[in-house]
Amino acid sequence: MTERMIENRVKKLQEIEAQQKELEAAADAIRAELKADLEEKGVDELKTKNFILRWKEIISSRLDSKALKAALPDVYGQFCKESASRRFTITA
């Protein structure tokens, strides 16, 4: 691609990302409204003609790696593994 083509693609990407943020904000607002309605009704599940809405507390157990590293650094080191990834960024 030429530099001009890259500039145009980056601008188009920025426009799409801005639209995406606006749509995500609108979706979040609707989710919050639905959750508030479930809480107001005092239910964690609601059935309509076409949908089932659920707003339930989920309890899970997760490893506190920071605490493990502090308490047992040797054990922590034995079970750590490195991973590699690539990050794509655009800066002005």
GROMACS .gro file of C-alpha atoms in nm:
model
   92
    1MET     CA    1   0.000   0.000   0.000
    2THR     CA    2   0.107   0.353  -0.062
    3GLU     CA    3   0.138   0.599   0.225
    4ARG     CA    4  -0.180   0.774   0.110
    5MET     CA    5  -0.370   0.443   0.109
    6ILE     CA    6  -0.246   0.365   0.459
    7GLU     CA    7  -0.352   0.711   0.580
    8ASN     CA    8  -0.701   0.657   0.434
    9ARG     CA    9  -0.734   0.310   0.588
   10VAL     CA   10  -0.626   0.439   0.930
   11LYS     CA   11  -0.881   0.721   0.911
   12LYS     CA   12  -1.153   0.476   0.812
   13LEU     CA   13  -1.052   0.249   1.100
   14GLN     CA   14  -1.074   0.541   1.344
   15GLU     CA   15  -1.424   0.626   1.216
   16ILE     CA   16  -1.541   0.266   1.258
   17GLU     CA   17  -1.389   0.243   1.607
   18ALA     CA   18  -1.567   0.566   1.708
   19GLN     CA   19  -1.898   0.423   1.583
   20GLN     CA   20  -1.824   0.101   1.766
   21LYS     CA   21  -1.772   0.290   2.094
   22GLU     CA   22  -2.101   0.473   2.046
   23LEU     CA   23  -2.287   0.149   1.977
   24GLU     CA   24  -2.126  -0.023   2.275
   25ALA     CA   25  -2.228   0.267   2.500
   26ALA     CA   26  -2.586   0.241   2.374
   27ALA     CA   27  -2.585  -0.137   2.430
   28ASP     CA   28  -2.445  -0.089   2.783
   29ALA     CA   29  -2.724   0.157   2.861
   30ILE     CA   30  -2.989  -0.091   2.748
   31ARG     CA   31  -2.823  -0.372   2.949
   32ALA     CA   32  -2.821  -0.148   3.259
   33GLU     CA   33  -3.189  -0.066   3.208
   34LEU     CA   34  -3.280  -0.436   3.179
   35LYS     CA   35  -3.072  -0.527   3.486
   36ALA     CA   36  -3.235  -0.247   3.685
   37ASP     CA   37  -3.579  -0.377   3.586
   38LEU     CA   38  -3.490  -0.728   3.704
   39GLU     CA   39  -3.359  -0.590   4.034
   40GLU     CA   40  -3.667  -0.371   4.078
   41LYS     CA   41  -3.888  -0.676   4.030
   42GLY     CA   42  -3.670  -0.872   4.272
   43VAL     CA   43  -3.603  -1.157   4.028
   44ASP     CA   44  -3.289  -1.297   3.872
   45GLU     CA   45  -3.466  -1.453   3.574
   46LEU     CA   46  -3.749  -1.322   3.360
   47LYS     CA   47  -3.921  -1.497   3.069
   48THR     CA   48  -4.088  -1.312   2.788
   49LYS     CA   49  -4.249  -1.445   2.472
   50ASN     CA   50  -3.917  -1.458   2.287
   51PHE     CA   51  -3.641  -1.422   2.547
   52ILE     CA   52  -3.517  -1.532   2.886
   53LEU     CA   53  -3.326  -1.266   3.076
   54ARG     CA   54  -3.095  -1.372   3.359
   55TRP     CA   55  -2.906  -1.151   3.604
   56LYS     CA   56  -2.762  -1.399   3.849
   57GLU     CA   57  -2.469  -1.394   4.085
   58ILE     CA   58  -2.202  -1.642   3.983
   59ILE     CA   59  -1.943  -1.750   4.238
   60SER     CA   60  -1.614  -1.885   4.108
   61SER     CA   61  -1.278  -1.969   4.257
   62ARG     CA   62  -0.965  -1.818   4.106
   63LEU     CA   63  -0.603  -1.848   4.194
   64ASP     CA   64  -0.460  -1.539   4.361
   65SER     CA   65  -0.123  -1.552   4.186
   66LYS     CA   66   0.004  -1.240   4.362
   67ALA     CA   67  -0.056  -1.394   4.705
   68LEU     CA   68   0.092  -1.727   4.592
   69LYS     CA   69   0.402  -1.553   4.461
   70ALA     CA   70   0.443  -1.372   4.794
   71ALA     CA   71   0.385  -1.681   5.009
   72LEU     CA   72   0.555  -1.951   4.801
   73PRO     CA   73   0.780  -1.795   4.537
   74ASP     CA   74   0.950  -2.126   4.451
   75VAL     CA   75   0.620  -2.302   4.384
   76TYR     CA   76   0.495  -2.003   4.188
   77GLY     CA   77   0.809  -2.009   3.972
   78GLN     CA   78   0.769  -2.379   3.898
   79PHE     CA   79   0.424  -2.331   3.752
   80CYS     CA   80   0.474  -2.008   3.560
   81LYS     CA   81   0.503  -2.022   3.185
   82GLU     CA   82   0.581  -1.750   2.941
   83SER     CA   83   0.354  -1.666   2.653
   84ALA     CA   84   0.416  -1.448   2.352
   85SER     CA   85   0.176  -1.227   2.163
   86ARG     CA   86   0.187  -0.940   1.920
   87ARG     CA   87   0.024  -0.604   1.976
   88PHE     CA   88  -0.100  -0.381   1.692
   89THR     CA   89  -0.110  -0.010   1.775
   90ILE     CA   90  -0.154   0.314   1.584
   91THR     CA   91  -0.036   0.642   1.731
   92ALA     CA   92  -0.071   0.991   1.591
   0.00000   0.00000   0.00000
